[in-house]
Amino acid sequence: MSNTAQLEKLLPEALQLARAAGDAIMAVYDTADFGVDMKADHSPLTKADLAAHAILEPGLQKLVAGVPVLSEEGKLPAWEERQQWQRYWIIDPLDGTKEFIKRNGEFTVNIALIDNGEPILGVVHVPALNISYSGVKGAGAFKYEKGKKKTIHTRAINNRHNEPVAVVASRSHGADAVDTLLAKISEKLGEVALKNMGSSLKLCLVAEGAADIYPRLALTSEWDTAAAQAVVEAAGGQVLTDQLSVMRYNTKDDILNPFFYVIGDTAFDWQSLLKN
């Protein structure tokens, strides 16, 4: 069995786990008490984060024997252990906890399989909308909505049909740097339409051709991005660091990402716009 065929066999089960975690999240969403607590890094933790983690971690451990699971809500193993990992799952049981607490629906379940630093399978599930995205290296990217599955692709800059350049960004992080970039894009490409949104949904909008670029000029962790990066890459896009190299995982002691850009049209000369 080829590697792609193996991944395609894993995908339905990963999707099922993500949706089960999403159901557990929504069960908490429909209650009055989220059980909000603060973690050591001052980020919020709710009953929903823990409920989703309790489904995903054991479920993925059973899925492929001997492949470890790295979860935001689990214990971070020492770098001495992690640097030995060739293949592992990385998950964010509830990405966008702040959005969950605000009840705006912009939160996701993220599951990714990493191989030699590359996200080769990703599932992003949006519980409040009951929409899922998937990406498998060599097998394409898909969106699942209302019982239907459709192939998704990033879009070309010159296929916008006179629409503005669509930029998606975080609501509250790195705003000044993003404004500077928007000015540069507008100068070269014309009108820019900015949409602010939470969680890994921003990457998925680029993957499905609803946005052209997502600049993330503030800190994130590897579990925030790995699943959606797999979707973006399978859909024809790229996730580039602020040094304009392809973003990779498990390459250092900490699990913080560099600043990065998610681009849809890899044939367009984004580098001239993104270089400092």
PDB file of N, CA and C in Angstrom, residues 121-172:
ATOM      1  N   LEU A 121      -1.324  14.976   6.612  1.00  0.00           N
ATOM      2  CA  LEU A 121      -2.766  14.771   6.705  1.00  0.00           C
ATOM      3  C   LEU A 121      -3.304  15.792   7.689  1.00  0.00           C
ATOM      4  N   GLY A 122      -4.390  16.442   7.329  1.00  0.00           N
ATOM      5  CA  GLY A 122      -4.990  17.407   8.236  1.00  0.00           C
ATOM      6  C   GLY A 122      -6.498  17.389   8.163  1.00  0.00           C
ATOM      7  N   VAL A 123      -7.127  17.535   9.324  1.00  0.00           N
ATOM      8  CA  VAL A 123      -8.577  17.684   9.416  1.00  0.00           C
ATOM      9  C   VAL A 123      -8.865  18.900  10.276  1.00  0.00           C
ATOM     10  N   VAL A 124      -9.688  19.798   9.777  1.00  0.00           N
ATOM     11  CA  VAL A 124     -10.169  20.956  10.526  1.00  0.00           C
ATOM     12  C   VAL A 124     -11.690  20.876  10.534  1.00  0.00           C
ATOM     13  N   HIS A 125     -12.266  20.767  11.733  1.00  0.00           N
ATOM     14  CA  HIS A 125     -13.722  20.673  11.855  1.00  0.00           C
ATOM     15  C   HIS A 125     -14.244  21.924  12.545  1.00  0.00           C
ATOM     16  N   VAL A 126     -15.338  22.468  12.023  1.00  0.00           N
ATOM     17  CA  VAL A 126     -15.943  23.688  12.568  1.00  0.00           C
ATOM     18  C   VAL A 126     -17.264  23.292  13.232  1.00  0.00           C
ATOM     19  N   PRO A 127     -17.257  23.040  14.536  1.00  0.00           N
ATOM     20  CA  PRO A 127     -18.443  22.462  15.180  1.00  0.00           C
ATOM     21  C   PRO A 127     -19.703  23.319  15.065  1.00  0.00           C
ATOM     22  N   ALA A 128     -19.566  24.634  15.203  1.00  0.00           N
ATOM     23  CA  ALA A 128     -20.761  25.495  15.207  1.00  0.00           C
ATOM     24  C   ALA A 128     -21.444  25.531  13.844  1.00  0.00           C
ATOM     25  N   LEU A 129     -20.699  25.248  12.780  1.00  0.00           N
ATOM     26  CA  LEU A 129     -21.261  25.253  11.424  1.00  0.00           C
ATOM     27  C   LEU A 129     -21.457  23.851  10.861  1.00  0.00           C
ATOM     28  N   ASN A 130     -20.916  22.856  11.576  1.00  0.00           N
ATOM     29  CA  ASN A 130     -20.914  21.472  11.095  1.00  0.00           C
ATOM     30  C   ASN A 130     -20.301  21.365   9.700  1.00  0.00           C
ATOM     31  N   ILE A 131     -19.173  22.040   9.536  1.00  0.00           N
ATOM     32  CA  ILE A 131     -18.387  22.001   8.302  1.00  0.00           C
ATOM     33  C   ILE A 131     -17.021  21.414   8.635  1.00  0.00           C
ATOM     34  N   SER A 132     -16.475  20.615   7.735  1.00  0.00           N
ATOM     35  CA  SER A 132     -15.129  20.067   7.928  1.00  0.00           C
ATOM     36  C   SER A 132     -14.296  20.304   6.677  1.00  0.00           C
ATOM     37  N   TYR A 133     -12.996  20.396   6.891  1.00  0.00           N
ATOM     38  CA  TYR A 133     -12.019  20.473   5.804  1.00  0.00           C
ATOM     39  C   TYR A 133     -10.999  19.351   5.999  1.00  0.00           C
ATOM     40  N   SER A 134     -10.490  18.825   4.888  1.00  0.00           N
ATOM     41  CA  SER A 134      -9.420  17.831   4.992  1.00  0.00           C
ATOM     42  C   SER A 134      -8.393  18.063   3.902  1.00  0.00           C
ATOM     43  N   GLY A 135      -7.191  17.610   4.184  1.00  0.00           N
ATOM     44  CA  GLY A 135      -6.130  17.642   3.188  1.00  0.00           C
ATOM     45  C   GLY A 135      -5.210  16.461   3.393  1.00  0.00           C
ATOM     46  N   VAL A 136      -4.876  15.772   2.319  1.00  0.00           N
ATOM     47  CA  VAL A 136      -3.945  14.650   2.351  1.00  0.00           C
ATOM     48  C   VAL A 136      -2.900  14.868   1.270  1.00  0.00           C
ATOM     49  N   LYS A 137      -1.648  14.780   1.653  1.00  0.00           N
ATOM     50  CA  LYS A 137      -0.574  14.964   0.672  1.00  0.00           C
ATOM     51  C   LYS A 137      -0.736  13.964  -0.472  1.00  0.00           C
ATOM     52  N   GLY A 138      -0.792  14.482  -1.677  1.00  0.00           N
ATOM     53  CA  GLY A 138      -0.916  13.630  -2.859  1.00  0.00           C
ATOM     54  C   GLY A 138      -2.328  13.245  -3.231  1.00  0.00           C
ATOM     55  N   ALA A 139      -3.306  13.635  -2.391  1.00  0.00           N
ATOM     56  CA  ALA A 139      -4.685  13.209  -2.662  1.00  0.00           C
ATOM     57  C   ALA A 139      -5.677  14.364  -2.673  1.00  0.00           C
ATOM     58  N   GLY A 140      -5.218  15.593  -2.490  1.00  0.00           N
ATOM     59  CA  GLY A 140      -6.096  16.742  -2.604  1.00  0.00           C
ATOM     60  C   GLY A 140      -6.737  17.176  -1.295  1.00  0.00           C
ATOM     61  N   ALA A 141      -7.520  18.253  -1.406  1.00  0.00           N
ATOM     62  CA  ALA A 141      -8.192  18.862  -0.252  1.00  0.00           C
ATOM     63  C   ALA A 141      -9.691  18.901  -0.508  1.00  0.00           C
ATOM     64  N   PHE A 142     -10.466  18.797   0.576  1.00  0.00           N
ATOM     65  CA  PHE A 142     -11.921  18.704   0.442  1.00  0.00           C
ATOM     66  C   PHE A 142     -12.615  19.506   1.534  1.00  0.00           C
ATOM     67  N   LYS A 143     -13.853  19.896   1.222  1.00  0.00           N
ATOM     68  CA  LYS A 143     -14.735  20.538   2.187  1.00  0.00           C
ATOM     69  C   LYS A 143     -16.002  19.696   2.283  1.00  0.00           C
ATOM     70  N   TYR A 144     -16.464  19.490   3.509  1.00  0.00           N
ATOM     71  CA  TYR A 144     -17.642  18.668   3.761  1.00  0.00           C
ATOM     72  C   TYR A 144     -18.702  19.556   4.406  1.00  0.00           C
ATOM     73  N   GLU A 145     -19.845  19.664   3.734  1.00  0.00           N
ATOM     74  CA  GLU A 145     -20.899  20.557   4.204  1.00  0.00           C
ATOM     75  C   GLU A 145     -22.257  20.009   3.780  1.00  0.00           C
ATOM     76  N   LYS A 146     -23.173  19.935   4.736  1.00  0.00           N
ATOM     77  CA  LYS A 146     -24.544  19.471   4.473  1.00  0.00           C
ATOM     78  C   LYS A 146     -24.547  18.114   3.764  1.00  0.00           C
ATOM     79  N   GLY A 147     -23.682  17.231   4.242  1.00  0.00           N
ATOM     80  CA  GLY A 147     -23.638  15.879   3.710  1.00  0.00           C
ATOM     81  C   GLY A 147     -22.953  15.728   2.369  1.00  0.00           C
ATOM     82  N   LYS A 148     -22.411  16.829   1.836  1.00  0.00           N
ATOM     83  CA  LYS A 148     -21.747  16.782   0.535  1.00  0.00           C
ATOM     84  C   LYS A 148     -20.242  17.040   0.685  1.00  0.00           C
ATOM     85  N   LYS A 149     -19.484  16.385  -0.166  1.00  0.00           N
ATOM     86  CA  LYS A 149     -18.027  16.518  -0.178  1.00  0.00           C
ATOM     87  C   LYS A 149     -17.618  17.142  -1.511  1.00  0.00           C
ATOM     88  N   LYS A 150     -16.842  18.222  -1.444  1.00  0.00           N
ATOM     89  CA  LYS A 150     -16.386  18.836  -2.693  1.00  0.00           C
ATOM     90  C   LYS A 150     -14.892  19.124  -2.630  1.00  0.00           C
ATOM     91  N   THR A 151     -14.262  19.001  -3.776  1.00  0.00           N
ATOM     92  CA  THR A 151     -12.838  19.315  -3.872  1.00  0.00           C
ATOM     93  C   THR A 151     -12.642  20.819  -3.770  1.00  0.00           C
ATOM     94  N   ILE A 152     -11.612  21.239  -3.039  1.00  0.00           N
ATOM     95  CA  ILE A 152     -11.303  22.667  -2.942  1.00  0.00           C
ATOM     96  C   ILE A 152      -9.894  22.940  -3.455  1.00  0.00           C
ATOM     97  N   HIS A 153      -9.717  24.153  -3.987  1.00  0.00           N
ATOM     98  CA  HIS A 153      -8.423  24.600  -4.510  1.00  0.00           C
ATOM     99  C   HIS A 153      -8.215  26.057  -4.120  1.00  0.00           C
ATOM    100  N   THR A 154      -6.967  26.436  -3.978  1.00  0.00           N
ATOM    101  CA  THR A 154      -6.656  27.851  -3.840  1.00  0.00           C
ATOM    102  C   THR A 154      -6.925  28.541  -5.176  1.00  0.00           C
ATOM    103  N   ARG A 155      -7.032  29.865  -5.160  1.00  0.00           N
ATOM    104  CA  ARG A 155      -7.337  30.571  -6.408  1.00  0.00           C
ATOM    105  C   ARG A 155      -6.135  31.391  -6.875  1.00  0.00           C
ATOM    106  N   ALA A 156      -6.096  31.635  -8.163  1.00  0.00           N
ATOM    107  CA  ALA A 156      -5.029  32.433  -8.753  1.00  0.00           C
ATOM    108  C   ALA A 156      -5.356  33.915  -8.588  1.00  0.00           C
ATOM    109  N   ILE A 157      -4.331  34.709  -8.357  1.00  0.00           N
ATOM    110  CA  ILE A 157      -4.525  36.156  -8.202  1.00  0.00           C
ATOM    111  C   ILE A 157      -5.189  36.764  -9.436  1.00  0.00           C
ATOM    112  N   ASN A 158      -4.799  36.293 -10.620  1.00  0.00           N
ATOM    113  CA  ASN A 158      -5.365  36.892 -11.839  1.00  0.00           C
ATOM    114  C   ASN A 158      -6.716  36.293 -12.232  1.00  0.00           C
ATOM    115  N   ASN A 159      -7.274  35.443 -11.365  1.00  0.00           N
ATOM    116  CA  ASN A 159      -8.612  34.886 -11.620  1.00  0.00           C
ATOM    117  C   ASN A 159      -9.652  35.454 -10.659  1.00  0.00           C
ATOM    118  N   ARG A 160      -9.414  36.667 -10.195  1.00  0.00           N
ATOM    119  CA  ARG A 160     -10.324  37.260  -9.209  1.00  0.00           C
ATOM    120  C   ARG A 160     -11.495  37.983  -9.869  1.00  0.00           C
ATOM    121  N   HIS A 161     -11.477  38.098 -11.188  1.00  0.00           N
ATOM    122  CA  HIS A 161     -12.583  38.734 -11.922  1.00  0.00           C
ATOM    123  C   HIS A 161     -12.868  40.141 -11.385  1.00  0.00           C
ATOM    124  N   ASN A 162     -11.799  40.913 -11.256  1.00  0.00           N
ATOM    125  CA  ASN A 162     -11.879  42.314 -10.798  1.00  0.00           C
ATOM    126  C   ASN A 162     -12.333  42.465  -9.343  1.00  0.00           C
ATOM    127  N   GLU A 163     -12.337  41.369  -8.596  1.00  0.00           N
ATOM    128  CA  GLU A 163     -12.632  41.461  -7.166  1.00  0.00           C
ATOM    129  C   GLU A 163     -11.403  41.995  -6.434  1.00  0.00           C
ATOM    130  N   PRO A 164     -11.589  42.551  -5.237  1.00  0.00           N
ATOM    131  CA  PRO A 164     -10.439  42.986  -4.442  1.00  0.00           C
ATOM    132  C   PRO A 164      -9.570  41.788  -4.037  1.00  0.00           C
ATOM    133  N   VAL A 165      -8.329  42.067  -3.701  1.00  0.00           N
ATOM    134  CA  VAL A 165      -7.487  41.038  -3.088  1.00  0.00           C
ATOM    135  C   VAL A 165      -8.069  40.736  -1.711  1.00  0.00           C
ATOM    136  N   ALA A 166      -8.396  39.476  -1.467  1.00  0.00           N
ATOM    137  CA  ALA A 166      -9.029  39.092  -0.198  1.00  0.00           C
ATOM    138  C   ALA A 166      -7.951  38.705   0.807  1.00  0.00           C
ATOM    139  N   VAL A 167      -7.886  39.461   1.887  1.00  0.00           N
ATOM    140  CA  VAL A 167      -6.924  39.216   2.958  1.00  0.00           C
ATOM    141  C   VAL A 167      -7.702  38.848   4.205  1.00  0.00           C
ATOM    142  N   VAL A 168      -7.293  37.764   4.855  1.00  0.00           N
ATOM    143  CA  VAL A 168      -7.932  37.371   6.107  1.00  0.00           C
ATOM    144  C   VAL A 168      -6.894  37.501   7.213  1.00  0.00           C
ATOM    145  N   ALA A 169      -7.322  37.979   8.371  1.00  0.00           N
ATOM    146  CA  ALA A 169      -6.374  38.251   9.448  1.00  0.00           C
ATOM    147  C   ALA A 169      -7.009  37.987  10.803  1.00  0.00           C
ATOM    148  N   SER A 170      -6.153  37.917  11.806  1.00  0.00           N
ATOM    149  CA  SER A 170      -6.613  37.744  13.176  1.00  0.00           C
ATOM    150  C   SER A 170      -7.328  39.001  13.651  1.00  0.00           C
ATOM    151  N   ARG A 171      -8.265  38.828  14.575  1.00  0.00           N
ATOM    152  CA  ARG A 171      -8.990  39.982  15.115  1.00  0.00           C
ATOM    153  C   ARG A 171      -8.089  40.916  15.919  1.00  0.00           C
ATOM    154  N   SER A 172      -7.088  40.349  16.598  1.00  0.00           N
ATOM    155  CA  SER A 172      -6.422  41.159  17.624  1.00  0.00           C
ATOM    156  C   SER A 172      -4.903  41.055  17.669  1.00  0.00           C
TER     157      SER A 172
END
